[in-house]
Amino acid sequence: LETGRMASRDMVIGVIFLSQTMVGILGNFSLLYYYLFLSFTGCRLKPIDLIVKHLIAANSLSLLCKGVPQMMVGFGWKNFPSDFGCKLLFYLHRVSRGVSIGSTCLLSVFQAITISPRDSRWTKLKRKALKCIDFSIFLCWAIYMLVNIIFPLHVTGKWSNTSLMRKDLEYCFGINHNKITQLLYAVLLSFPDVLCLGIMLWASGYMVFILYRHKQRVQHIHRTNISPRSSAESRATQSILVLVSTFVSFYSLSSICQASIVVFDNPSWLLLKVSALIKGCFPTSSPFVLINRDSSVSRFYFSW
């Protein structure tokens, strides 16, 4: 009876992860297809759209590396993966998760620079910032690939012959290093994330201030007299603010769960599942936030 309950429980979890992965992949690929269609038809993309495309790629990779293994475990495939496959999956997930954080940070910063008033100190940075988008994205990928290269040291496949103490992470094992080593690793791995989070919150606060001041200036003007450009910039800014708010909410919950997993030598089944589920929430929801706020994307799909 107990075995049957566990099998039913795992099946439900497998269906949940399957649904989350499919919805997330569908949303990200829909948005990616929209940008590819514009590129092939000769339409001119905004410079900031390049950051969105890399955010889509990172979200898709994160969903595949986290959602698919969890789904397989839920459906009863226990002998997955090998030691190398386990290290590769965890590494790619960490890199894609980091690039997703970095891309969201870049979006907020470049949008804050874009909507800054012409008489502000940011005016001189506008043109330079647009030229630095390619380099910023490349730097984001490079940093997270280098920082997380030590992450495979924390995990090993279930068929590995290592003699170190290990904690069960379902389809892989986590190696229990001493507390000082775990603390050093945690600080090193989380430093870029915390830095991006701080910059993101600062840029978001600045954008809220700009939008509030803009609203005060036009509150006595009829809506038809507001320029289309200011309205478009306001919608884009609000979209990024919603995206940042969504990210901060899920990142905070994920950090709490991840800290609990590190603290406990044998984390519970429920904690592992909730942590994995929360990690997939932002990659799943972010494309729909962008689609909902970008009227051109909605019109493109409705026209089909």
CSV table of C-alpha atoms in Angstrom, one decimal:
chain,number,residue,atom,x,y,z
A,1,LEU,CA,0.0,0.0,0.0
A,2,GLU,CA,2.8,2.4,0.9
A,3,THR,CA,4.6,1.6,-2.3
A,4,GLY,CA,1.5,2.3,-4.3
A,5,ARG,CA,1.1,5.7,-2.6
A,6,MET,CA,4.7,6.6,-3.4
A,7,ALA,CA,4.2,5.6,-7.0
A,8,SER,CA,1.0,7.7,-7.3
A,9,ARG,CA,2.8,10.6,-5.6
A,10,ASP,CA,5.7,10.4,-8.0
A,11,MET,CA,3.4,10.1,-11.0
A,12,VAL,CA,1.6,13.3,-10.0
A,13,ILE,CA,4.9,15.1,-9.6
A,14,GLY,CA,6.0,13.8,-13.0
A,15,VAL,CA,2.8,15.2,-14.6
A,16,ILE,CA,3.4,18.6,-12.8
A,17,PHE,CA,6.9,18.9,-14.1
A,18,LEU,CA,5.9,17.7,-17.6
A,19,SER,CA,3.2,20.4,-17.7
A,20,GLN,CA,5.5,23.1,-16.4
A,21,THR,CA,8.3,22.2,-18.9
A,22,MET,CA,5.9,22.0,-21.9
A,23,VAL,CA,4.2,25.3,-21.1
A,24,GLY,CA,7.5,27.0,-20.5
A,25,ILE,CA,9.1,25.7,-23.7
A,26,LEU,CA,6.0,26.6,-25.7
A,27,GLY,CA,6.0,30.2,-24.3
A,28,ASN,CA,9.8,30.7,-24.9
A,29,PHE,CA,9.7,29.2,-28.4
A,30,SER,CA,6.7,31.2,-29.3
A,31,LEU,CA,8.5,34.4,-28.4
A,32,LEU,CA,11.7,33.2,-30.1
A,33,TYR,CA,9.8,32.4,-33.3
A,34,TYR,CA,8.4,35.9,-33.3
A,35,TYR,CA,11.9,37.5,-33.2
A,36,LEU,CA,13.2,35.0,-35.8
A,37,PHE,CA,10.3,35.8,-38.1
A,38,LEU,CA,11.0,39.5,-37.8
A,39,SER,CA,14.7,38.9,-38.6
A,40,PHE,CA,14.0,36.8,-41.7
A,41,THR,CA,11.4,39.3,-43.0
A,42,GLY,CA,13.9,42.2,-42.8
A,43,CYS,CA,12.2,44.0,-39.9
A,44,ARG,CA,14.5,46.0,-37.8
A,45,LEU,CA,14.8,44.8,-34.2
A,46,LYS,CA,15.4,47.0,-31.2
A,47,PRO,CA,18.8,46.5,-29.7
A,48,ILE,CA,17.2,45.4,-26.4
A,49,ASP,CA,15.5,42.6,-28.3
A,50,LEU,CA,18.9,40.8,-28.5
A,51,ILE,CA,18.9,40.6,-24.7
A,52,VAL,CA,15.4,39.1,-24.8
A,53,LYS,CA,16.5,36.4,-27.2
A,54,HIS,CA,19.4,35.3,-24.9
A,55,LEU,CA,16.9,35.4,-22.0
A,56,ILE,CA,14.7,33.0,-24.0
A,57,ALA,CA,17.6,30.7,-24.8
A,58,ALA,CA,18.7,30.6,-21.1
A,59,ASN,CA,15.2,30.0,-19.9
A,60,SER,CA,14.7,27.1,-22.4
A,61,LEU,CA,18.0,25.5,-21.4
A,62,SER,CA,17.1,25.8,-17.7
A,63,LEU,CA,13.7,24.2,-18.1
A,64,LEU,CA,15.2,21.3,-20.1
A,65,CYS,CA,18.1,20.6,-17.7
A,66,LYS,CA,15.9,20.8,-14.6
A,67,GLY,CA,12.3,19.9,-15.6
A,68,VAL,CA,13.1,16.8,-17.8
A,69,PRO,CA,15.2,14.9,-15.2
A,70,GLN,CA,12.6,15.6,-12.5
A,71,MET,CA,9.9,14.5,-14.9
A,72,MET,CA,11.8,11.2,-15.6
A,73,VAL,CA,12.2,10.5,-11.9
A,74,GLY,CA,8.5,11.1,-11.4
A,75,PHE,CA,7.6,8.6,-14.1
A,76,GLY,CA,9.8,5.9,-12.6
A,77,TRP,CA,13.1,6.2,-14.5
A,78,LYS,CA,15.5,5.9,-11.6
A,79,ASN,CA,18.7,4.9,-13.3
A,80,PHE,CA,19.4,8.3,-14.9
A,81,PRO,CA,21.9,9.8,-15.6
A,82,SER,CA,25.5,8.7,-15.5
A,83,ASP,CA,28.1,10.5,-13.4
A,84,PHE,CA,29.2,12.7,-16.3
A,85,GLY,CA,25.6,13.3,-17.3
A,86,CYS,CA,24.7,14.3,-13.8
A,87,LYS,CA,27.5,16.8,-13.6
A,88,LEU,CA,26.7,18.2,-17.0
A,89,LEU,CA,23.0,18.7,-16.2
A,90,PHE,CA,23.7,20.5,-13.0
A,91,TYR,CA,26.4,22.7,-14.6
A,92,LEU,CA,24.2,23.6,-17.6
A,93,HIS,CA,21.3,24.4,-15.3
A,94,ARG,CA,23.5,26.7,-13.1
A,95,VAL,CA,24.9,28.5,-16.2
A,96,SER,CA,21.5,28.9,-17.8
A,97,ARG,CA,19.9,30.1,-14.5
A,98,GLY,CA,22.8,32.6,-14.1
A,99,VAL,CA,22.4,33.9,-17.7
A,100,SER,CA,18.7,34.3,-17.1
A,101,ILE,CA,19.5,36.4,-14.0
A,102,GLY,CA,22.1,38.4,-15.9
A,103,SER,CA,19.9,39.0,-18.9
A,104,THR,CA,17.0,40.2,-16.7
A,105,CYS,CA,19.6,42.6,-15.0
A,106,LEU,CA,20.8,43.8,-18.4
A,107,LEU,CA,17.2,44.4,-19.5
A,108,SER,CA,16.4,46.6,-16.5
A,109,VAL,CA,19.7,48.6,-16.8
A,110,PHE,CA,19.4,49.3,-20.5
A,111,GLN,CA,15.7,50.2,-20.2
A,112,ALA,CA,16.6,52.6,-17.4
A,113,ILE,CA,19.2,54.2,-19.6
A,114,THR,CA,16.8,54.4,-22.5
A,115,ILE,CA,14.0,56.2,-20.7
A,116,SER,CA,16.2,58.6,-18.8
A,117,PRO,CA,15.5,62.3,-19.5
A,118,ARG,CA,17.6,64.0,-22.1
A,119,ASP,CA,19.0,66.5,-19.6
A,120,SER,CA,20.2,63.7,-17.2
A,121,ARG,CA,23.7,62.3,-16.8
A,122,TRP,CA,22.7,59.1,-18.7
A,123,THR,CA,22.4,61.0,-22.0
A,124,LYS,CA,26.0,60.4,-23.0
A,125,LEU,CA,25.7,56.7,-22.0
A,126,LYS,CA,22.7,56.0,-24.3
A,127,ARG,CA,24.7,55.5,-27.5
A,128,LYS,CA,27.6,53.8,-25.8
A,129,ALA,CA,25.2,51.4,-24.0
A,130,LEU,CA,23.6,50.3,-27.2
A,131,LYS,CA,27.0,49.5,-28.6
A,132,CYS,CA,27.9,47.5,-25.5
A,133,ILE,CA,24.9,45.1,-25.7
A,134,ASP,CA,26.7,42.3,-27.6
A,135,PHE,CA,29.8,42.5,-25.3
A,136,SER,CA,27.6,42.6,-22.2
A,137,ILE,CA,25.8,39.4,-23.2
A,138,PHE,CA,29.0,37.7,-24.1
A,139,LEU,CA,30.5,38.7,-20.7
A,140,CYS,CA,27.4,37.4,-18.9
A,141,TRP,CA,27.7,33.9,-20.5
A,142,ALA,CA,31.5,33.9,-19.9
A,143,ILE,CA,31.2,34.9,-16.2
A,144,TYR,CA,28.6,32.2,-15.3
A,145,MET,CA,30.4,29.5,-17.3
A,146,LEU,CA,33.6,30.2,-15.4
A,147,VAL,CA,32.1,30.7,-11.9
A,148,ASN,CA,30.0,27.6,-12.1
A,149,ILE,CA,32.8,25.4,-13.4
A,150,ILE,CA,33.4,24.3,-9.8
A,151,PHE,CA,29.8,23.3,-9.3
A,152,PRO,CA,30.2,19.7,-10.7
A,153,LEU,CA,32.5,19.1,-7.6
A,154,HIS,CA,29.3,19.2,-5.5
A,155,VAL,CA,27.4,16.5,-7.4
A,156,THR,CA,28.0,13.0,-8.6
A,157,GLY,CA,26.1,10.3,-10.3
A,158,LYS,CA,24.4,7.5,-8.2
A,159,TRP,CA,26.7,4.9,-9.8
A,160,SER,CA,29.8,6.8,-8.8
A,161,ASN,CA,32.3,4.9,-6.5
A,162,THR,CA,33.3,8.0,-4.5
A,163,SER,CA,33.8,7.4,-0.8
A,164,LEU,CA,32.7,10.9,0.3
A,165,MET,CA,29.5,11.4,2.3
A,166,ARG,CA,26.6,12.1,0.0
A,167,LYS,CA,23.1,13.4,0.2
A,168,ASP,CA,20.3,12.1,-2.0
A,169,LEU,CA,19.2,14.5,-4.7
A,170,GLU,CA,17.0,11.9,-6.4
A,171,TYR,CA,18.6,11.5,-9.7
A,172,CYS,CA,22.0,12.5,-8.5
A,173,PHE,CA,24.0,12.6,-5.2
A,174,GLY,CA,25.3,15.8,-3.6
A,175,ILE,CA,28.7,15.6,-1.9
A,176,ASN,CA,28.7,16.7,1.8
A,177,HIS,CA,31.9,18.8,2.2
A,178,ASN,CA,32.7,20.4,5.5
A,179,LYS,CA,30.7,23.5,6.6
A,180,ILE,CA,33.6,25.9,5.8
A,181,THR,CA,34.0,24.6,2.3
A,182,GLN,CA,30.3,24.7,1.7
A,183,LEU,CA,30.2,28.3,2.9
A,184,LEU,CA,33.0,29.4,0.6
A,185,TYR,CA,31.4,27.7,-2.4
A,186,ALA,CA,28.1,29.3,-1.6
A,187,VAL,CA,29.6,32.8,-1.4
A,188,LEU,CA,31.5,32.3,-4.6
A,189,LEU,CA,28.6,30.9,-6.5
A,190,SER,CA,26.0,33.4,-5.2
A,191,PHE,CA,28.2,36.6,-5.5
A,192,PRO,CA,27.3,37.3,-9.2
A,193,ASP,CA,23.6,36.6,-8.5
A,194,VAL,CA,23.5,39.0,-5.6
A,195,LEU,CA,25.4,41.6,-7.6
A,196,CYS,CA,22.9,41.4,-10.4
A,197,LEU,CA,20.0,41.4,-8.0
A,198,GLY,CA,21.3,44.6,-6.4
A,199,ILE,CA,21.8,46.3,-9.8
A,200,MET,CA,18.4,45.1,-10.9
A,201,LEU,CA,16.6,46.6,-7.9
A,202,TRP,CA,18.4,49.9,-8.3
A,203,ALA,CA,17.5,50.1,-12.0
A,204,SER,CA,13.9,49.2,-11.2
A,205,GLY,CA,13.7,51.9,-8.5
A,206,TYR,CA,15.1,54.4,-11.0
A,207,MET,CA,12.5,53.4,-13.6
A,208,VAL,CA,9.6,53.7,-11.2
A,209,PHE,CA,10.8,57.2,-10.3
A,210,ILE,CA,11.0,58.2,-14.0
A,211,LEU,CA,7.5,56.8,-14.7
A,212,TYR,CA,6.1,58.6,-11.7
A,213,ARG,CA,7.6,61.9,-12.7
A,214,HIS,CA,6.4,61.4,-16.3
A,215,LYS,CA,2.9,60.7,-15.0
A,216,GLN,CA,2.9,63.9,-13.0
A,217,ARG,CA,3.9,65.9,-16.1
A,218,VAL,CA,1.2,64.6,-18.3
A,219,GLN,CA,-1.6,64.3,-15.8
A,220,HIS,CA,-3.3,67.5,-17.0
A,221,ILE,CA,-2.8,66.6,-20.7
A,222,HIS,CA,-5.4,64.7,-22.6
A,223,ARG,CA,-4.4,61.1,-23.5
A,224,THR,CA,-4.6,61.8,-27.3
A,225,ASN,CA,-1.8,64.4,-26.9
A,226,ILE,CA,0.7,62.0,-25.4
A,227,SER,CA,3.3,61.0,-27.9
A,228,PRO,CA,3.2,57.4,-29.2
A,229,ARG,CA,6.9,57.1,-28.4
A,230,SER,CA,6.4,57.9,-24.7
A,231,SER,CA,3.5,55.5,-24.5
A,232,ALA,CA,5.5,52.7,-26.1
A,233,GLU,CA,8.5,53.4,-23.8
A,234,SER,CA,6.1,53.4,-20.8
A,235,ARG,CA,4.7,50.0,-21.8
A,236,ALA,CA,8.1,48.5,-22.4
A,237,THR,CA,9.3,49.9,-19.0
A,238,GLN,CA,6.2,48.5,-17.2
A,239,SER,CA,6.8,45.1,-18.9
A,240,ILE,CA,10.4,44.9,-17.6
A,241,LEU,CA,9.3,46.1,-14.1
A,242,VAL,CA,6.7,43.3,-14.0
A,243,LEU,CA,9.4,40.9,-15.2
A,244,VAL,CA,11.8,42.0,-12.5
A,245,SER,CA,9.2,41.7,-9.8
A,246,THR,CA,8.4,38.2,-11.0
A,247,PHE,CA,12.0,37.3,-10.9
A,248,VAL,CA,12.7,38.7,-7.5
A,249,SER,CA,9.7,36.9,-6.0
A,250,PHE,CA,10.7,33.5,-7.4
A,251,TYR,CA,14.4,34.0,-6.7
A,252,SER,CA,13.7,34.8,-3.1
A,253,LEU,CA,11.7,31.7,-2.6
A,254,SER,CA,14.2,29.6,-4.5
A,255,SER,CA,17.1,30.9,-2.4
A,256,ILE,CA,15.3,30.0,0.8
A,257,CYS,CA,14.7,26.5,-0.4
A,258,GLN,CA,18.3,26.1,-1.7
A,259,ALA,CA,19.7,27.3,1.6
A,260,SER,CA,17.6,24.7,3.4
A,261,ILE,CA,18.9,22.0,1.1
A,262,VAL,CA,22.5,23.0,1.8
A,263,VAL,CA,21.9,23.1,5.6
A,264,PHE,CA,20.2,19.7,5.9
A,265,ASP,CA,22.4,16.6,5.3
A,266,ASN,CA,19.3,14.7,4.1
A,267,PRO,CA,16.7,17.1,2.7
A,268,SER,CA,13.2,15.9,2.6
A,269,TRP,CA,11.5,14.7,-0.6
A,270,LEU,CA,9.0,17.6,-0.5
A,271,LEU,CA,11.7,20.2,-0.1
A,272,LEU,CA,13.6,18.9,-3.1
A,273,LYS,CA,10.4,18.9,-5.2
A,274,VAL,CA,9.3,22.4,-4.1
A,275,SER,CA,12.7,23.8,-4.8
A,276,ALA,CA,12.9,22.3,-8.3
A,277,LEU,CA,9.4,23.5,-9.0
A,278,ILE,CA,10.1,27.1,-7.9
A,279,LYS,CA,13.3,27.2,-10.0
A,280,GLY,CA,11.2,26.5,-13.1
A,281,CYS,CA,8.6,29.1,-12.4
A,282,PHE,CA,10.5,32.2,-13.7
A,283,PRO,CA,11.6,30.5,-17.0
A,284,THR,CA,8.1,29.4,-17.5
A,285,SER,CA,6.3,32.6,-16.7
A,286,SER,CA,8.7,35.2,-18.1
A,287,PRO,CA,7.9,34.8,-21.9
A,288,PHE,CA,4.2,35.2,-21.1
A,289,VAL,CA,4.9,38.4,-19.1
A,290,LEU,CA,6.7,39.8,-22.2
A,291,ILE,CA,4.1,38.6,-24.6
A,292,ASN,CA,1.3,40.1,-22.6
A,293,ARG,CA,3.0,43.5,-22.3
A,294,ASP,CA,4.1,43.7,-25.9
A,295,SER,CA,1.1,44.4,-28.1
A,296,SER,CA,3.0,43.8,-31.3
A,297,VAL,CA,3.6,40.1,-30.3
A,298,SER,CA,-0.1,39.7,-29.4
A,299,ARG,CA,-1.2,41.2,-32.7
A,300,PHE,CA,1.3,38.9,-34.6
A,301,TYR,CA,-0.2,35.7,-33.1
A,302,PHE,CA,-3.8,36.9,-33.3
A,303,SER,CA,-3.3,37.7,-37.0
A,304,TRP,CA,-2.4,34.0,-37.6
